[in-house]
Amino acid sequence: MSTQLQNQELNAAQAAIYTRTNIHRAFQDFDDTDIAGLYLRGDNCLVVRRDGSEQTYPRELIKAAYSTYTHRLKDFFSYLGPNYRGPSVWHNNAYVLFKGWNYTHALGHLTSNAKLQAHWADKFIHITEEQKALALLQGDQTDLGHLVAPDGLRLPNQPLDLDRDMEDQEPSVSPVNAEPYCSCGSFQRQLLNVSDFQAEIQGFKPWCIHLTWFNKYRELLCKRTEARNASPSGTPDKCVAWWYAPPADSTSDGRFVLLHTKSGAQSPLSHWRTYKPQEVFTQNHAWDLFFNMMEAGYVPFPGIALPQLKSAIKK
Ligand SMILES: [Zn+2]
């Protein structure tokens, strides 16, 4: 019997894991050009080049790169809707999570997706059918965001059937599937092929960047409430006001500016100081700055909500 390992074709889950980009994430010097095929051979991913040469890369490291990538935390502004709006409650235990079209570019608010978001933001709650909501959020013509249910999606309640006896009625509240859920393509692909993913990655559970971001945002809201409740008067003295100017072009970062005070959110501009005026902060600093500030007892407020500070920030 031959002991030589066979080249194995990729199933759908493996094809999502052993991609050129994920191999590159695991091996910085990986050359992703002139590839004729990707296969598995034992513990390795086999790369066959057009000239017939072959290289092998350990599967474990590519799997780890894939998991890290699908769990990564995107910046604070990545999933805020118009006016820094966070996820909003929808039906079936789910939330509408908007993509941060307003914050990707200085002119982002002029994109059709941002305009549709502004138009629909308060109206999604009136759309009760999941397929209709999804057609608007992530349809052929739109890319507004996703439906996310970090605590699991609940099936829509069935209307009561009055022709049947009470004893025969199903319970009116459908059970909650407690597994986190997202409507995005990445998550749905994992869900569809979950047994193949589980065979490939031990303890695998479908996940996506939207769930990571959502959990972080929720943690921020909890910490903010804690910081707020910690002040004996109920009105916090230690406050941070923040502003954000999206990137002017595709190569630059946005500017994130913070003022802080110990005299309360309503105090006049003269009572506020710029936080670390010598440093330049971008969207990539926002999460850490918020959490550090709250750790020090400061409660963050969007600067646009504090009109007395208007003159502090030039457009
Ligand atoms: Zn997602």
PDB file of C-alpha atoms and ligand atoms in Angstrom:
ATOM      1  CA  MET A   1       0.000   0.000   0.000  1.00  0.00           C
ATOM      2  CA  SER A   2       1.335   3.413  -0.939  1.00  0.00           C
ATOM      3  CA  THR A   3       2.103   5.775   1.943  1.00  0.00           C
ATOM      4  CA  GLN A   4       2.242   8.774  -0.347  1.00  0.00           C
ATOM      5  CA  LEU A   5      -0.296  11.437   0.611  1.00  0.00           C
ATOM      6  CA  GLN A   6      -2.939  12.287  -1.921  1.00  0.00           C
ATOM      7  CA  ASN A   7      -3.706  15.804  -3.068  1.00  0.00           C
ATOM      8  CA  GLN A   8      -7.141  16.617  -1.761  1.00  0.00           C
ATOM      9  CA  GLU A   9      -9.567  19.072  -3.377  1.00  0.00           C
ATOM     10  CA  LEU A  10     -10.996  21.815  -1.148  1.00  0.00           C
ATOM     11  CA  ASN A  11     -14.594  21.704   0.076  1.00  0.00           C
ATOM     12  CA  ALA A  12     -16.570  24.962   0.525  1.00  0.00           C
ATOM     13  CA  ALA A  13     -15.279  25.563   4.057  1.00  0.00           C
ATOM     14  CA  GLN A  14     -11.700  24.791   3.126  1.00  0.00           C
ATOM     15  CA  ALA A  15     -11.988  27.039   0.073  1.00  0.00           C
ATOM     16  CA  ALA A  16     -12.933  29.902   2.404  1.00  0.00           C
ATOM     17  CA  ILE A  17     -10.022  29.182   4.743  1.00  0.00           C
ATOM     18  CA  TYR A  18      -7.170  28.266   2.393  1.00  0.00           C
ATOM     19  CA  THR A  19      -7.304  31.319   0.163  1.00  0.00           C
ATOM     20  CA  ARG A  20      -4.385  33.229  -1.286  1.00  0.00           C
ATOM     21  CA  THR A  21      -5.079  36.133   1.034  1.00  0.00           C
ATOM     22  CA  ASN A  22      -5.197  33.945   4.142  1.00  0.00           C
ATOM     23  CA  ILE A  23      -1.985  32.162   3.189  1.00  0.00           C
ATOM     24  CA  HIS A  24      -0.477  35.606   2.732  1.00  0.00           C
ATOM     25  CA  ARG A  25      -1.772  36.668   6.157  1.00  0.00           C
ATOM     26  CA  ALA A  26      -0.030  33.670   7.698  1.00  0.00           C
ATOM     27  CA  PHE A  27       3.144  33.907   5.582  1.00  0.00           C
ATOM     28  CA  GLN A  28       4.181  37.466   4.742  1.00  0.00           C
ATOM     29  CA  ASP A  29       6.629  36.350   2.033  1.00  0.00           C
ATOM     30  CA  PHE A  30       4.046  34.213   0.223  1.00  0.00           C
ATOM     31  CA  ASP A  31       3.990  34.946  -3.513  1.00  0.00           C
ATOM     32  CA  ASP A  32       0.342  34.875  -4.589  1.00  0.00           C
ATOM     33  CA  THR A  33       0.975  35.093  -8.341  1.00  0.00           C
ATOM     34  CA  ASP A  34       1.130  32.315 -10.955  1.00  0.00           C
ATOM     35  CA  ILE A  35      -0.913  29.843  -8.915  1.00  0.00           C
ATOM     36  CA  ALA A  36      -2.452  26.972 -10.846  1.00  0.00           C
ATOM     37  CA  GLY A  37      -4.205  25.346  -7.896  1.00  0.00           C
ATOM     38  CA  LEU A  38      -4.556  25.053  -4.127  1.00  0.00           C
ATOM     39  CA  TYR A  39      -4.948  21.617  -2.524  1.00  0.00           C
ATOM     40  CA  LEU A  40      -4.543  19.932   0.822  1.00  0.00           C
ATOM     41  CA  ARG A  41      -1.956  17.256   1.435  1.00  0.00           C
ATOM     42  CA  GLY A  42      -1.871  15.856   4.958  1.00  0.00           C
ATOM     43  CA  ASP A  43      -1.191  18.658   7.443  1.00  0.00           C
ATOM     44  CA  ASN A  44      -0.208  21.047   4.685  1.00  0.00           C
ATOM     45  CA  CYS A  45      -1.791  23.317   2.141  1.00  0.00           C
ATOM     46  CA  LEU A  46      -0.232  22.615  -1.226  1.00  0.00           C
ATOM     47  CA  VAL A  47       0.327  25.442  -3.688  1.00  0.00           C
ATOM     48  CA  VAL A  48       0.884  24.332  -7.290  1.00  0.00           C
ATOM     49  CA  ARG A  49       2.434  26.958  -9.570  1.00  0.00           C
ATOM     50  CA  ARG A  50       1.843  27.338 -13.281  1.00  0.00           C
ATOM     51  CA  ASP A  51       5.388  26.127 -13.966  1.00  0.00           C
ATOM     52  CA  GLY A  52       4.591  22.888 -12.119  1.00  0.00           C
ATOM     53  CA  SER A  53       6.597  23.705  -8.995  1.00  0.00           C
ATOM     54  CA  GLU A  54       4.991  23.137  -5.586  1.00  0.00           C
ATOM     55  CA  GLN A  55       5.220  24.584  -2.101  1.00  0.00           C
ATOM     56  CA  THR A  56       3.605  23.483   1.141  1.00  0.00           C
ATOM     57  CA  TYR A  57       2.356  25.620   4.030  1.00  0.00           C
ATOM     58  CA  PRO A  58       1.193  24.227   7.402  1.00  0.00           C
ATOM     59  CA  ARG A  59      -2.618  24.207   7.607  1.00  0.00           C
ATOM     60  CA  GLU A  60      -2.658  25.143  11.309  1.00  0.00           C
ATOM     61  CA  LEU A  61      -1.074  28.531  10.699  1.00  0.00           C
ATOM     62  CA  ILE A  62      -3.433  29.391   7.840  1.00  0.00           C
ATOM     63  CA  LYS A  63      -6.431  28.379   9.966  1.00  0.00           C
ATOM     64  CA  ALA A  64      -5.177  30.620  12.779  1.00  0.00           C
ATOM     65  CA  ALA A  65      -4.781  33.518  10.326  1.00  0.00           C
ATOM     66  CA  TYR A  66      -8.328  32.952   9.049  1.00  0.00           C
ATOM     67  CA  SER A  67      -9.798  32.940  12.577  1.00  0.00           C
ATOM     68  CA  THR A  68      -7.888  36.060  13.607  1.00  0.00           C
ATOM     69  CA  TYR A  69      -9.100  37.811  10.488  1.00  0.00           C
ATOM     70  CA  THR A  70     -12.784  36.936  10.912  1.00  0.00           C
ATOM     71  CA  HIS A  71     -12.660  38.011  14.579  1.00  0.00           C
ATOM     72  CA  ARG A  72     -10.783  41.283  14.036  1.00  0.00           C
ATOM     73  CA  LEU A  73     -12.106  44.517  15.538  1.00  0.00           C
ATOM     74  CA  LYS A  74     -12.742  47.277  13.016  1.00  0.00           C
ATOM     75  CA  ASP A  75     -12.462  50.898  14.057  1.00  0.00           C
ATOM     76  CA  PHE A  76     -15.154  52.631  16.117  1.00  0.00           C
ATOM     77  CA  PHE A  77     -16.661  54.492  13.134  1.00  0.00           C
ATOM     78  CA  SER A  78     -16.920  51.432  10.863  1.00  0.00           C
ATOM     79  CA  TYR A  79     -20.520  50.649  11.777  1.00  0.00           C
ATOM     80  CA  LEU A  80     -22.065  53.908  12.884  1.00  0.00           C
ATOM     81  CA  GLY A  81     -25.049  55.248  10.972  1.00  0.00           C
ATOM     82  CA  PRO A  82     -26.062  58.884  10.434  1.00  0.00           C
ATOM     83  CA  ASN A  83     -25.311  61.186  13.420  1.00  0.00           C
ATOM     84  CA  TYR A  84     -23.071  58.557  15.060  1.00  0.00           C
ATOM     85  CA  ARG A  85     -26.055  56.299  15.489  1.00  0.00           C
ATOM     86  CA  GLY A  86     -25.223  52.867  16.893  1.00  0.00           C
ATOM     87  CA  PRO A  87     -27.078  49.611  16.141  1.00  0.00           C
ATOM     88  CA  SER A  88     -30.841  50.077  16.413  1.00  0.00           C
ATOM     89  CA  VAL A  89     -33.351  47.571  17.716  1.00  0.00           C
ATOM     90  CA  TRP A  90     -35.222  45.689  15.007  1.00  0.00           C
ATOM     91  CA  HIS A  91     -37.525  42.661  15.357  1.00  0.00           C
ATOM     92  CA  ASN A  92     -36.811  38.999  16.216  1.00  0.00           C
ATOM     93  CA  ASN A  93     -34.086  39.919  18.734  1.00  0.00           C
ATOM     94  CA  ALA A  94     -32.009  41.467  15.921  1.00  0.00           C
ATOM     95  CA  TYR A  95     -30.533  44.916  15.346  1.00  0.00           C
ATOM     96  CA  VAL A  96     -29.928  46.997  12.240  1.00  0.00           C
ATOM     97  CA  LEU A  97     -26.194  47.627  11.958  1.00  0.00           C
ATOM     98  CA  PHE A  98     -25.306  50.324   9.442  1.00  0.00           C
ATOM     99  CA  LYS A  99     -22.023  50.516   7.584  1.00  0.00           C
ATOM    100  CA  GLY A 100     -20.112  53.706   8.369  1.00  0.00           C
ATOM    101  CA  TRP A 101     -20.545  55.294   4.952  1.00  0.00           C
ATOM    102  CA  ASN A 102     -20.647  58.730   6.567  1.00  0.00           C
ATOM    103  CA  TYR A 103     -17.188  58.271   8.073  1.00  0.00           C
ATOM    104  CA  THR A 104     -15.134  56.586   5.356  1.00  0.00           C
ATOM    105  CA  HIS A 105     -14.475  59.848   3.532  1.00  0.00           C
ATOM    106  CA  ALA A 106     -15.021  63.588   4.017  1.00  0.00           C
ATOM    107  CA  LEU A 107     -17.691  63.404   1.295  1.00  0.00           C
ATOM    108  CA  GLY A 108     -19.059  60.046   2.469  1.00  0.00           C
ATOM    109  CA  HIS A 109     -22.347  61.601   3.551  1.00  0.00           C
ATOM    110  CA  LEU A 110     -23.046  62.370  -0.122  1.00  0.00           C
ATOM    111  CA  THR A 111     -22.925  58.725  -1.244  1.00  0.00           C
ATOM    112  CA  SER A 112     -26.214  57.112  -2.207  1.00  0.00           C
ATOM    113  CA  ASN A 113     -25.799  54.517   0.553  1.00  0.00           C
ATOM    114  CA  ALA A 114     -25.380  57.231   3.208  1.00  0.00           C
ATOM    115  CA  LYS A 115     -28.401  59.105   1.870  1.00  0.00           C
ATOM    116  CA  LEU A 116     -30.519  55.943   1.930  1.00  0.00           C
ATOM    117  CA  GLN A 117     -29.366  55.273   5.488  1.00  0.00           C
ATOM    118  CA  ALA A 118     -30.469  58.755   6.558  1.00  0.00           C
ATOM    119  CA  HIS A 119     -33.821  58.253   4.846  1.00  0.00           C
ATOM    120  CA  TRP A 120     -34.497  54.800   6.289  1.00  0.00           C
ATOM    121  CA  ALA A 121     -32.798  54.936   9.695  1.00  0.00           C
ATOM    122  CA  ASP A 122     -35.990  55.492  11.697  1.00  0.00           C
ATOM    123  CA  LYS A 123     -38.230  53.474   9.380  1.00  0.00           C
ATOM    124  CA  PHE A 124     -36.646  50.016   9.515  1.00  0.00           C
ATOM    125  CA  ILE A 125     -38.658  49.206  12.617  1.00  0.00           C
ATOM    126  CA  HIS A 126     -41.818  49.370  10.474  1.00  0.00           C
ATOM    127  CA  ILE A 127     -40.524  46.636   8.166  1.00  0.00           C
ATOM    128  CA  THR A 128     -41.327  43.424   9.973  1.00  0.00           C
ATOM    129  CA  GLU A 129     -40.404  40.844   7.333  1.00  0.00           C
ATOM    130  CA  GLU A 130     -36.785  39.803   7.386  1.00  0.00           C
ATOM    131  CA  GLN A 131     -36.538  39.347   3.622  1.00  0.00           C
ATOM    132  CA  LYS A 132     -37.866  42.846   3.012  1.00  0.00           C
ATOM    133  CA  ALA A 133     -35.478  44.379   5.511  1.00  0.00           C
ATOM    134  CA  LEU A 134     -32.560  42.491   3.977  1.00  0.00           C
ATOM    135  CA  ALA A 135     -33.522  43.497   0.436  1.00  0.00           C
ATOM    136  CA  LEU A 136     -33.204  47.103   1.532  1.00  0.00           C
ATOM    137  CA  LEU A 137     -30.094  46.670   3.672  1.00  0.00           C
ATOM    138  CA  GLN A 138     -27.996  44.412   1.485  1.00  0.00           C
ATOM    139  CA  GLY A 139     -29.842  44.091  -1.814  1.00  0.00           C
ATOM    140  CA  ASP A 140     -28.603  44.237  -5.380  1.00  0.00           C
ATOM    141  CA  GLN A 141     -28.612  48.036  -5.409  1.00  0.00           C
ATOM    142  CA  THR A 142     -27.876  48.803  -1.761  1.00  0.00           C
ATOM    143  CA  ASP A 143     -25.140  48.196   0.762  1.00  0.00           C
ATOM    144  CA  LEU A 144     -26.505  49.888   3.867  1.00  0.00           C
ATOM    145  CA  GLY A 145     -25.631  47.321   6.513  1.00  0.00           C
ATOM    146  CA  HIS A 146     -26.771  44.042   8.056  1.00  0.00           C
ATOM    147  CA  LEU A 147     -29.166  42.473  10.521  1.00  0.00           C
ATOM    148  CA  VAL A 148     -27.165  41.310  13.540  1.00  0.00           C
ATOM    149  CA  ALA A 149     -28.440  39.264  16.476  1.00  0.00           C
ATOM    150  CA  PRO A 150     -25.559  38.831  18.943  1.00  0.00           C
ATOM    151  CA  ASP A 151     -27.840  37.009  21.413  1.00  0.00           C
ATOM    152  CA  GLY A 152     -29.419  34.822  18.754  1.00  0.00           C
ATOM    153  CA  LEU A 153     -32.215  35.336  16.292  1.00  0.00           C
ATOM    154  CA  ARG A 154     -35.772  34.710  17.440  1.00  0.00           C
ATOM    155  CA  LEU A 155     -38.258  33.380  14.938  1.00  0.00           C
ATOM    156  CA  PRO A 156     -41.121  35.764  14.189  1.00  0.00           C
ATOM    157  CA  ASN A 157     -44.223  35.065  16.239  1.00  0.00           C
ATOM    158  CA  GLN A 158     -46.989  33.227  14.415  1.00  0.00           C
ATOM    159  CA  PRO A 159     -50.386  34.908  14.566  1.00  0.00           C
ATOM    160  CA  LEU A 160     -52.841  33.098  16.820  1.00  0.00           C
ATOM    161  CA  ASP A 161     -55.159  30.691  15.043  1.00  0.00           C
ATOM    162  CA  LEU A 162     -58.543  31.463  16.564  1.00  0.00           C
ATOM    163  CA  ASP A 163     -60.259  28.468  14.953  1.00  0.00           C
ATOM    164  CA  ARG A 164     -58.273  26.053  17.038  1.00  0.00           C
ATOM    165  CA  ASP A 165     -58.699  25.146  20.700  1.00  0.00           C
ATOM    166  CA  MET A 166     -56.542  27.007  23.181  1.00  0.00           C
ATOM    167  CA  GLU A 167     -54.861  23.761  24.245  1.00  0.00           C
ATOM    168  CA  ASP A 168     -53.623  23.212  20.717  1.00  0.00           C
ATOM    169  CA  GLN A 169     -51.988  26.630  20.441  1.00  0.00           C
ATOM    170  CA  GLU A 170     -48.263  26.736  20.082  1.00  0.00           C
ATOM    171  CA  PRO A 171     -46.556  28.942  22.647  1.00  0.00           C
ATOM    172  CA  SER A 172     -46.826  32.521  21.369  1.00  0.00           C
ATOM    173  CA  VAL A 173     -43.169  33.302  21.937  1.00  0.00           C
ATOM    174  CA  SER A 174     -40.898  31.390  19.633  1.00  0.00           C
ATOM    175  CA  PRO A 175     -37.761  29.940  21.153  1.00  0.00           C
ATOM    176  CA  VAL A 176     -34.575  31.935  20.872  1.00  0.00           C
ATOM    177  CA  ASN A 177     -31.695  30.289  19.147  1.00  0.00           C
ATOM    178  CA  ALA A 178     -28.984  31.631  21.431  1.00  0.00           C
ATOM    179  CA  GLU A 179     -26.219  31.390  18.856  1.00  0.00           C
ATOM    180  CA  PRO A 180     -25.026  34.769  17.538  1.00  0.00           C
ATOM    181  CA  TYR A 181     -26.283  35.594  14.066  1.00  0.00           C
ATOM    182  CA  CYS A 182     -25.435  38.007  11.240  1.00  0.00           C
ATOM    183  CA  SER A 183     -26.946  38.398   7.787  1.00  0.00           C
ATOM    184  CA  CYS A 184     -23.624  39.225   6.096  1.00  0.00           C
ATOM    185  CA  GLY A 185     -22.198  37.033   3.335  1.00  0.00           C
ATOM    186  CA  SER A 186     -19.234  35.816   5.353  1.00  0.00           C
ATOM    187  CA  PHE A 187     -21.394  34.647   8.263  1.00  0.00           C
ATOM    188  CA  GLN A 188     -24.016  33.057   6.012  1.00  0.00           C
ATOM    189  CA  ARG A 189     -21.344  31.095   4.129  1.00  0.00           C
ATOM    190  CA  GLN A 190     -20.069  29.726   7.438  1.00  0.00           C
ATOM    191  CA  LEU A 191     -23.590  28.861   8.575  1.00  0.00           C
ATOM    192  CA  LEU A 192     -24.363  27.047   5.332  1.00  0.00           C
ATOM    193  CA  ASN A 193     -21.238  24.897   5.544  1.00  0.00           C
ATOM    194  CA  VAL A 194     -20.943  24.750   9.308  1.00  0.00           C
ATOM    195  CA  SER A 195     -20.223  21.025   9.563  1.00  0.00           C
ATOM    196  CA  ASP A 196     -17.362  21.323   7.062  1.00  0.00           C
ATOM    197  CA  PHE A 197     -15.969  24.289   9.014  1.00  0.00           C
ATOM    198  CA  GLN A 198     -16.267  22.323  12.259  1.00  0.00           C
ATOM    199  CA  ALA A 199     -14.466  19.381  10.715  1.00  0.00           C
ATOM    200  CA  GLU A 200     -11.660  21.730   9.718  1.00  0.00           C
ATOM    201  CA  ILE A 201     -11.395  23.952  12.823  1.00  0.00           C
ATOM    202  CA  GLN A 202     -11.900  22.451  16.269  1.00  0.00           C
ATOM    203  CA  GLY A 203     -14.669  24.159  18.241  1.00  0.00           C
ATOM    204  CA  PHE A 204     -15.623  26.306  15.264  1.00  0.00           C
ATOM    205  CA  LYS A 205     -18.593  28.649  15.573  1.00  0.00           C
ATOM    206  CA  PRO A 206     -19.721  31.013  12.812  1.00  0.00           C
ATOM    207  CA  TRP A 207     -18.496  34.535  13.468  1.00  0.00           C
ATOM    208  CA  CYS A 208     -17.860  37.808  11.651  1.00  0.00           C
ATOM    209  CA  ILE A 209     -16.428  41.296  12.075  1.00  0.00           C
ATOM    210  CA  HIS A 210     -19.910  42.709  12.694  1.00  0.00           C
ATOM    211  CA  LEU A 211     -20.401  40.560  15.802  1.00  0.00           C
ATOM    212  CA  THR A 212     -16.975  41.544  17.149  1.00  0.00           C
ATOM    213  CA  TRP A 213     -17.737  45.232  16.612  1.00  0.00           C
ATOM    214  CA  PHE A 214     -21.230  44.919  18.103  1.00  0.00           C
ATOM    215  CA  ASN A 215     -19.932  43.298  21.290  1.00  0.00           C
ATOM    216  CA  LYS A 216     -17.275  45.984  21.690  1.00  0.00           C
ATOM    217  CA  TYR A 217     -19.846  48.732  21.174  1.00  0.00           C
ATOM    218  CA  ARG A 218     -22.141  47.179  23.752  1.00  0.00           C
ATOM    219  CA  GLU A 219     -19.244  46.985  26.204  1.00  0.00           C
ATOM    220  CA  LEU A 220     -18.619  50.679  25.595  1.00  0.00           C
ATOM    221  CA  LEU A 221     -22.247  51.561  26.361  1.00  0.00           C
ATOM    222  CA  CYS A 222     -22.100  49.536  29.604  1.00  0.00           C
ATOM    223  CA  LYS A 223     -18.875  51.225  30.698  1.00  0.00           C
ATOM    224  CA  ARG A 224     -20.325  54.625  29.855  1.00  0.00           C
ATOM    225  CA  THR A 225     -23.393  53.947  32.002  1.00  0.00           C
ATOM    226  CA  GLU A 226     -21.128  52.803  34.827  1.00  0.00           C
ATOM    227  CA  ALA A 227     -19.000  55.940  34.586  1.00  0.00           C
ATOM    228  CA  ARG A 228     -22.126  58.076  34.532  1.00  0.00           C
ATOM    229  CA  ASN A 229     -23.735  56.367  37.511  1.00  0.00           C
ATOM    230  CA  ALA A 230     -20.513  56.624  39.520  1.00  0.00           C
ATOM    231  CA  SER A 231     -20.996  60.355  40.080  1.00  0.00           C
ATOM    232  CA  PRO A 232     -22.929  61.016  43.308  1.00  0.00           C
ATOM    233  CA  SER A 233     -24.991  63.858  41.812  1.00  0.00           C
ATOM    234  CA  GLY A 234     -26.070  61.782  38.817  1.00  0.00           C
ATOM    235  CA  THR A 235     -24.535  64.422  36.531  1.00  0.00           C
ATOM    236  CA  PRO A 236     -20.912  63.566  35.862  1.00  0.00           C
ATOM    237  CA  ASP A 237     -18.271  66.280  36.346  1.00  0.00           C
ATOM    238  CA  LYS A 238     -15.577  64.459  34.415  1.00  0.00           C
ATOM    239  CA  CYS A 239     -16.558  64.611  30.769  1.00  0.00           C
ATOM    240  CA  VAL A 240     -14.957  64.124  27.382  1.00  0.00           C
ATOM    241  CA  ALA A 241     -16.269  65.711  24.199  1.00  0.00           C
ATOM    242  CA  TRP A 242     -15.122  64.175  20.929  1.00  0.00           C
ATOM    243  CA  TRP A 243     -15.194  65.138  17.260  1.00  0.00           C
ATOM    244  CA  TYR A 244     -14.320  63.212  14.166  1.00  0.00           C
ATOM    245  CA  ALA A 245     -13.341  64.457  10.712  1.00  0.00           C
ATOM    246  CA  PRO A 246     -13.342  61.589   8.159  1.00  0.00           C
ATOM    247  CA  PRO A 247     -10.331  61.129   5.843  1.00  0.00           C
ATOM    248  CA  ALA A 248      -9.955  63.717   3.086  1.00  0.00           C
ATOM    249  CA  ASP A 249      -8.720  61.086   0.632  1.00  0.00           C
ATOM    250  CA  SER A 250      -8.207  57.360   0.383  1.00  0.00           C
ATOM    251  CA  THR A 251      -4.582  57.482   1.552  1.00  0.00           C
ATOM    252  CA  SER A 252      -5.043  59.534   4.736  1.00  0.00           C
ATOM    253  CA  ASP A 253      -6.640  58.826   8.110  1.00  0.00           C
ATOM    254  CA  GLY A 254      -9.451  60.702   9.785  1.00  0.00           C
ATOM    255  CA  ARG A 255      -8.831  63.111  12.667  1.00  0.00           C
ATOM    256  CA  PHE A 256     -10.172  62.318  16.109  1.00  0.00           C
ATOM    257  CA  VAL A 257     -10.086  65.187  18.613  1.00  0.00           C
ATOM    258  CA  LEU A 258     -11.062  65.185  22.275  1.00  0.00           C
ATOM    259  CA  LEU A 259     -11.606  67.921  24.868  1.00  0.00           C
ATOM    260  CA  HIS A 260     -11.973  67.112  28.538  1.00  0.00           C
ATOM    261  CA  THR A 261     -13.236  68.876  31.618  1.00  0.00           C
ATOM    262  CA  LYS A 262     -13.888  68.284  35.312  1.00  0.00           C
ATOM    263  CA  SER A 263     -16.707  70.816  35.418  1.00  0.00           C
ATOM    264  CA  GLY A 264     -19.528  68.918  33.743  1.00  0.00           C
ATOM    265  CA  ALA A 265     -20.715  68.599  30.149  1.00  0.00           C
ATOM    266  CA  GLN A 266     -22.557  71.932  30.168  1.00  0.00           C
ATOM    267  CA  SER A 267     -19.562  73.983  31.341  1.00  0.00           C
ATOM    268  CA  PRO A 268     -18.323  76.795  29.060  1.00  0.00           C
ATOM    269  CA  LEU A 269     -15.491  76.285  26.602  1.00  0.00           C
ATOM    270  CA  SER A 270     -12.968  77.952  28.948  1.00  0.00           C
ATOM    271  CA  HIS A 271     -13.312  74.966  31.311  1.00  0.00           C
ATOM    272  CA  TRP A 272     -12.258  72.439  28.677  1.00  0.00           C
ATOM    273  CA  ARG A 273      -8.759  71.351  27.636  1.00  0.00           C
ATOM    274  CA  THR A 274      -7.618  69.521  24.539  1.00  0.00           C
ATOM    275  CA  TYR A 275      -6.557  65.987  25.338  1.00  0.00           C
ATOM    276  CA  LYS A 276      -2.853  65.559  24.468  1.00  0.00           C
ATOM    277  CA  PRO A 277      -2.706  68.484  22.018  1.00  0.00           C
ATOM    278  CA  GLN A 278       0.736  67.431  20.749  1.00  0.00           C
ATOM    279  CA  GLU A 279      -0.559  64.098  19.492  1.00  0.00           C
ATOM    280  CA  VAL A 280      -2.552  63.308  16.376  1.00  0.00           C
ATOM    281  CA  PHE A 281      -5.349  60.802  16.883  1.00  0.00           C
ATOM    282  CA  THR A 282      -7.186  58.922  14.134  1.00  0.00           C
ATOM    283  CA  GLN A 283     -10.147  56.550  13.898  1.00  0.00           C
ATOM    284  CA  ASN A 284      -7.757  53.768  14.890  1.00  0.00           C
ATOM    285  CA  HIS A 285      -7.242  55.309  18.343  1.00  0.00           C
ATOM    286  CA  ALA A 286     -10.929  55.812  19.150  1.00  0.00           C
ATOM    287  CA  TRP A 287     -11.743  52.530  20.941  1.00  0.00           C
ATOM    288  CA  ASP A 288      -8.680  52.678  23.199  1.00  0.00           C
ATOM    289  CA  LEU A 289      -9.147  56.358  23.986  1.00  0.00           C
ATOM    290  CA  PHE A 290     -12.790  55.867  24.942  1.00  0.00           C
ATOM    291  CA  PHE A 291     -12.021  52.933  27.203  1.00  0.00           C
ATOM    292  CA  ASN A 292      -9.004  54.636  28.803  1.00  0.00           C
ATOM    293  CA  MET A 293     -11.034  57.762  29.483  1.00  0.00           C
ATOM    294  CA  MET A 294     -13.919  55.829  30.997  1.00  0.00           C
ATOM    295  CA  GLU A 295     -11.458  53.849  33.095  1.00  0.00           C
ATOM    296  CA  ALA A 296     -10.355  57.222  34.516  1.00  0.00           C
ATOM    297  CA  GLY A 297     -13.981  58.101  35.260  1.00  0.00           C
ATOM    298  CA  TYR A 298     -14.673  60.358  32.259  1.00  0.00           C
ATOM    299  CA  VAL A 299     -17.987  60.117  30.420  1.00  0.00           C
ATOM    300  CA  PRO A 300     -17.770  60.648  26.642  1.00  0.00           C
ATOM    301  CA  PHE A 301     -20.183  62.868  24.709  1.00  0.00           C
ATOM    302  CA  PRO A 302     -20.234  63.599  20.980  1.00  0.00           C
ATOM    303  CA  GLY A 303     -19.072  67.207  20.621  1.00  0.00           C
ATOM    304  CA  ILE A 304     -21.935  68.032  18.262  1.00  0.00           C
ATOM    305  CA  ALA A 305     -24.319  67.520  21.197  1.00  0.00           C
ATOM    306  CA  LEU A 306     -22.632  70.353  23.172  1.00  0.00           C
ATOM    307  CA  PRO A 307     -23.344  73.619  21.329  1.00  0.00           C
ATOM    308  CA  GLN A 308     -21.258  75.797  23.698  1.00  0.00           C
ATOM    309  CA  LEU A 309     -18.125  74.051  22.352  1.00  0.00           C
ATOM    310  CA  LYS A 310     -18.961  74.733  18.727  1.00  0.00           C
ATOM    311  CA  SER A 311     -16.224  77.340  18.238  1.00  0.00           C
ATOM    312  CA  ALA A 312     -13.527  74.990  19.583  1.00  0.00           C
ATOM    313  CA  ILE A 313     -13.435  72.841  16.472  1.00  0.00           C
ATOM    314  CA  LYS A 314     -12.825  74.345  13.068  1.00  0.00           C
ATOM    315  CA  LYS A 315     -14.334  72.500  10.164  1.00  0.00           C
TER     316      LYS A 315
HETATM  317 ZN    ZN B   1     -21.515  39.841   9.739  1.00  0.00          ZN
END
